[in-house]
Structure formats: structure tokens, C-alpha cells
PDB file of C-alpha atoms in Angstrom:
ATOM      1  CA  SER A   1     -95.484 299.437 124.286  1.00 79.00           C
ATOM      2  CA  ARG A   2     -92.361 298.556 122.328  1.00 90.00           C
ATOM      3  CA  VAL A   3     -92.348 298.012 118.594  1.00 95.00           C
ATOM      4  CA  PRO A   4     -89.855 295.683 116.904  1.00 95.00           C
ATOM      5  CA  VAL A   5     -87.388 297.497 114.664  1.00 96.00           C
ATOM      6  CA  ALA A   6     -84.101 296.861 112.893  1.00 95.00           C
ATOM      7  CA  PHE A   7     -81.823 299.866 112.496  1.00 96.00           C
ATOM      8  CA  TYR A   8     -78.547 301.212 113.807  1.00 94.00           C
ATOM      9  CA  CYS A   9     -77.968 304.076 116.209  1.00 95.00           C
ATOM     10  CA  GLU A  10     -74.764 305.589 117.536  1.00 93.00           C
ATOM     11  CA  LEU A  11     -73.718 305.223 121.159  1.00 88.00           C
ATOM     12  CA  MET A  12     -71.597 308.183 122.089  1.00 85.00           C
ATOM     13  CA  THR A  13     -68.764 307.412 124.502  1.00 73.00           C
ATOM     14  CA  GLU A  14     -66.030 309.645 125.896  1.00 74.00           C
ATOM     15  CA  MET A  15     -63.782 308.671 122.994  1.00 76.00           C
ATOM     16  CA  ASP A  16     -65.916 307.456 120.126  1.00 79.00           C
ATOM     17  CA  ALA A  17     -69.284 306.911 118.459  1.00 84.00           C
ATOM     18  CA  LEU A  18     -70.019 303.187 118.436  1.00 84.00           C
ATOM     19  CA  PRO A  19     -72.716 301.574 116.291  1.00 89.00           C
ATOM     20  CA  ALA A  20     -75.453 299.664 118.113  1.00 90.00           C
ATOM     21  CA  PHE A  21     -78.313 297.692 116.572  1.00 93.00           C
ATOM     22  CA  VAL A  22     -81.759 298.716 117.844  1.00 95.00           C
ATOM     23  CA  THR A  23     -84.119 295.719 118.133  1.00 94.00           C
ATOM     24  CA  SER A  24     -87.169 297.438 119.689  1.00 96.00           C
ATOM     25  CA  ILE A  25     -88.169 300.956 120.671  1.00 97.00           C
ATOM     26  CA  SER A  26     -90.914 302.762 122.576  1.00 97.00           C
ATOM     27  CA  GLU A  27     -91.591 306.340 123.606  1.00 95.00           C
ATOM     28  CA  HIS A  28     -89.690 305.630 126.833  1.00 96.00           C
ATOM     29  CA  GLY A  29     -86.685 303.565 125.804  1.00 97.00           C
ATOM     30  CA  LEU A  30     -85.156 300.956 123.551  1.00 96.00           C
ATOM     31  CA  TYR A  31     -83.437 297.591 123.428  1.00 94.00           C
ATOM     32  CA  LEU A  32     -80.239 297.286 121.492  1.00 92.00           C
ATOM     33  CA  ASP A  33     -77.438 294.890 120.736  1.00 89.00           C
ATOM     34  CA  SER A  34     -74.101 296.540 121.359  1.00 80.00           C
ATOM     35  CA  LEU A  35     -70.541 295.350 121.221  1.00 72.00           C
ATOM     36  CA  ALA A  36     -69.559 293.643 124.464  1.00 59.00           C
ATOM     37  CA  MET A  37     -66.729 296.156 124.951  1.00 54.00           C
ATOM     38  CA  LEU A  38     -69.349 298.682 126.060  1.00 56.00           C
ATOM     39  CA  GLY A  39     -69.752 296.721 129.287  1.00 54.00           C
ATOM     40  CA  GLY A  40     -66.674 298.457 130.679  1.00 58.00           C
ATOM     41  CA  ARG A  41     -68.298 301.892 130.738  1.00 61.00           C
ATOM     42  CA  SER A  42     -67.894 304.061 133.809  1.00 65.00           C
ATOM     43  CA  SER A  43     -71.542 305.176 134.087  1.00 73.00           C
ATOM     44  CA  ASP A  44     -75.059 303.896 133.418  1.00 83.00           C
ATOM     45  CA  ARG A  45     -75.759 307.128 131.527  1.00 88.00           C
ATOM     46  CA  VAL A  46     -75.332 306.927 127.774  1.00 89.00           C
ATOM     47  CA  GLN A  47     -75.837 309.409 124.968  1.00 93.00           C
ATOM     48  CA  LEU A  48     -77.526 308.103 121.843  1.00 95.00           C
ATOM     49  CA  GLN A  49     -77.696 309.536 118.364  1.00 96.00           C
ATOM     50  CA  ILE A  50     -80.775 308.025 116.705  1.00 97.00           C
ATOM     51  CA  THR A  51     -81.855 308.451 113.103  1.00 96.00           C
ATOM     52  CA  LEU A  52     -85.294 306.869 112.775  1.00 97.00           C
ATOM     53  CA  PRO A  53     -85.895 305.304 109.353  1.00 96.00           C
ATOM     54  CA  GLY A  54     -87.732 307.799 107.159  1.00 95.00           C
ATOM     55  CA  GLU A  55     -87.050 310.768 109.471  1.00 96.00           C
ATOM     56  CA  PRO A  56     -84.668 313.501 108.298  1.00 95.00           C
ATOM     57  CA  GLU A  57     -83.724 314.770 111.765  1.00 95.00           C
ATOM     58  CA  THR A  58     -81.225 313.006 114.031  1.00 96.00           C
ATOM     59  CA  LEU A  59     -82.441 312.637 117.618  1.00 97.00           C
ATOM     60  CA  TRP A  60     -80.021 313.255 120.485  1.00 97.00           C
ATOM     61  CA  VAL A  61     -81.068 311.335 123.566  1.00 97.00           C
ATOM     62  CA  MET A  62     -79.619 310.924 127.029  1.00 96.00           C
ATOM     63  CA  GLY A  63     -80.433 307.497 128.395  1.00 95.00           C
ATOM     64  CA  GLU A  64     -79.835 305.270 131.370  1.00 94.00           C
ATOM     65  CA  VAL A  65     -78.856 301.618 131.009  1.00 90.00           C
ATOM     66  CA  ILE A  66     -81.376 299.635 133.066  1.00 91.00           C
ATOM     67  CA  HIS A  67     -80.473 296.135 131.863  1.00 87.00           C
ATOM     68  CA  ASP A  68     -77.281 294.789 130.325  1.00 84.00           C
ATOM     69  CA  GLU A  69     -77.140 291.096 129.471  1.00 82.00           C
ATOM     70  CA  PRO A  70     -73.614 290.131 128.459  1.00 77.00           C
ATOM     71  CA  GLY A  71     -73.045 287.880 125.497  1.00 75.00           C
ATOM     72  CA  ARG A  72     -69.876 286.597 123.879  1.00 72.00           C
ATOM     73  CA  LEU A  73     -69.827 289.206 121.142  1.00 72.00           C
ATOM     74  CA  PHE A  74     -72.872 291.417 121.780  1.00 78.00           C
ATOM     75  CA  ASN A  75     -74.620 292.669 124.880  1.00 80.00           C
ATOM     76  CA  GLU A  76     -78.398 292.964 124.928  1.00 85.00           C
ATOM     77  CA  THR A  77     -78.927 296.342 126.547  1.00 88.00           C
ATOM     78  CA  ALA A  78     -82.103 298.112 127.669  1.00 92.00           C
ATOM     79  CA  VAL A  79     -81.929 301.903 127.800  1.00 94.00           C
ATOM     80  CA  ARG A  80     -84.554 304.127 129.401  1.00 97.00           C
ATOM     81  CA  PHE A  81     -84.742 307.610 127.911  1.00 97.00           C
ATOM     82  CA  VAL A  82     -83.879 310.257 130.506  1.00 97.00           C
ATOM     83  CA  SER A  83     -83.858 313.474 128.489  1.00 97.00           C
ATOM     84  CA  MET A  84     -84.162 314.811 124.967  1.00 97.00           C
ATOM     85  CA  ALA A  85     -85.382 317.966 123.277  1.00 97.00           C
ATOM     86  CA  LYS A  86     -89.180 318.292 123.224  1.00 97.00           C
ATOM     87  CA  SER A  87     -89.160 318.441 119.423  1.00 97.00           C
ATOM     88  CA  HIS A  88     -87.180 315.182 119.304  1.00 97.00           C
ATOM     89  CA  TRP A  89     -89.585 313.519 121.730  1.00 97.00           C
ATOM     90  CA  ARG A  90     -92.534 314.561 119.530  1.00 97.00           C
ATOM     91  CA  ILE A  91     -90.799 313.039 116.470  1.00 97.00           C
ATOM     92  CA  LEU A  92     -90.096 309.827 118.396  1.00 97.00           C
ATOM     93  CA  ARG A  93     -93.638 309.598 119.797  1.00 97.00           C
ATOM     94  CA  ARG A  94     -95.225 310.096 116.359  1.00 97.00           C
ATOM     95  CA  TRP A  95     -92.832 307.601 114.724  1.00 97.00           C
ATOM     96  CA  VAL A  96     -93.488 304.909 117.359  1.00 97.00           C
ATOM     97  CA  ARG A  97     -97.278 305.434 117.281  1.00 95.00           C
ATOM     98  CA  VAL A  98     -97.397 305.119 113.495  1.00 95.00           C
ATOM     99  CA  ARG A  99     -95.542 301.781 113.747  1.00 94.00           C
ATOM    100  CA  GLU A 100     -97.782 300.574 116.595  1.00 93.00           C
ATOM    101  CA  LEU A 101    -100.826 301.385 114.473  1.00 92.00           C
ATOM    102  CA  ALA A 102     -99.353 299.574 111.460  1.00 90.00           C
ATOM    103  CA  LEU A 103     -98.635 296.497 113.600  1.00 87.00           C
ATOM    104  CA  THR A 104    -102.157 296.388 115.039  1.00 86.00           C
ATOM    105  CA  THR A 105    -103.953 296.906 111.715  1.00 84.00           C
ATOM    106  CA  GLN A 106    -101.831 294.710 109.441  1.00 67.00           C
ATOM    107  CA  PRO A 107    -103.007 291.275 110.645  1.00 59.00           C
ATOM    108  CA  SER A 108    -106.691 292.181 110.302  1.00 54.00           C
ATOM    109  CA  ARG A 109    -106.114 293.488 106.775  1.00 49.00           C
ATOM    110  CA  MET A 110    -104.368 290.252 105.824  1.00 49.00           C
ATOM    111  CA  ASN A 111    -107.250 288.191 107.241  1.00 50.00           C
ATOM    112  CA  GLN A 112    -109.753 290.185 105.193  1.00 51.00           C
ATOM    113  CA  GLU A 113    -107.764 289.586 102.002  1.00 50.00           C
ATOM    114  CA  HIS A 114    -107.647 285.833 102.615  1.00 50.00           C
ATOM    115  CA  ALA A 115    -111.380 285.720 103.353  1.00 51.00           C
ATOM    116  CA  ALA A 116    -112.263 287.457 100.079  1.00 49.00           C
TER     117      ALA A 116
END
């Protein structure tokens, strides 16, 4: 399942590294808001450079755009991860699972505090 996030990653193009804002992420892909100019790309394959908050290592990921909803300024883009180093996938999986756990346990903890 996807977890909501708010951080930037880099979309690597033939000419440049463009910032994109990640809005949710899972072990299998992510949603991001990217500049609309990315819509003119020649392929559905994209390379991402992701630095997860709190993680020292930058993840290099090859992805495939599976949904691209154009907007006036930003496109909402869904990317499915196609390949990455095993060590990077382990970092991503651990990072996502920790956030999933935090999201599922937080509401119950807040309810207990209010009941006390």
C-alpha cells in the first residue's frame, strides 16, 4: 500500500535532472507532481534519483510511467518501479514499512491518550 509523503526527488532526463515532488510511495512505485514540460518525453521509462528523508544513501531507480494526468503547471504522474539495486530496494522496503506501521499505530495511540 502507498504511504503519503512530501519530499522531492530528481527525474533524470537526457539533458537534465528535474525536481519532482513525491506525494505518495510504496515498495512498487510512487506518485509525483512534475513540471508539465515532462509530458513531451520520448519514452515511458524514467530514471529517478530518490533520497528518502532520514536515509543517507541516494536510491537510483528505473521506472515506467503508468499514468500521467496533465495539469496547467504540474502533471500528476504515477511511476511503477522497474529495476533498482537489491540494496536500494531493501532500503526502500524498510523505509515504507516503518511509515506504514507509524500510520497504522498513530490513531490508536491518540485515542488512548484522549481516553485517559
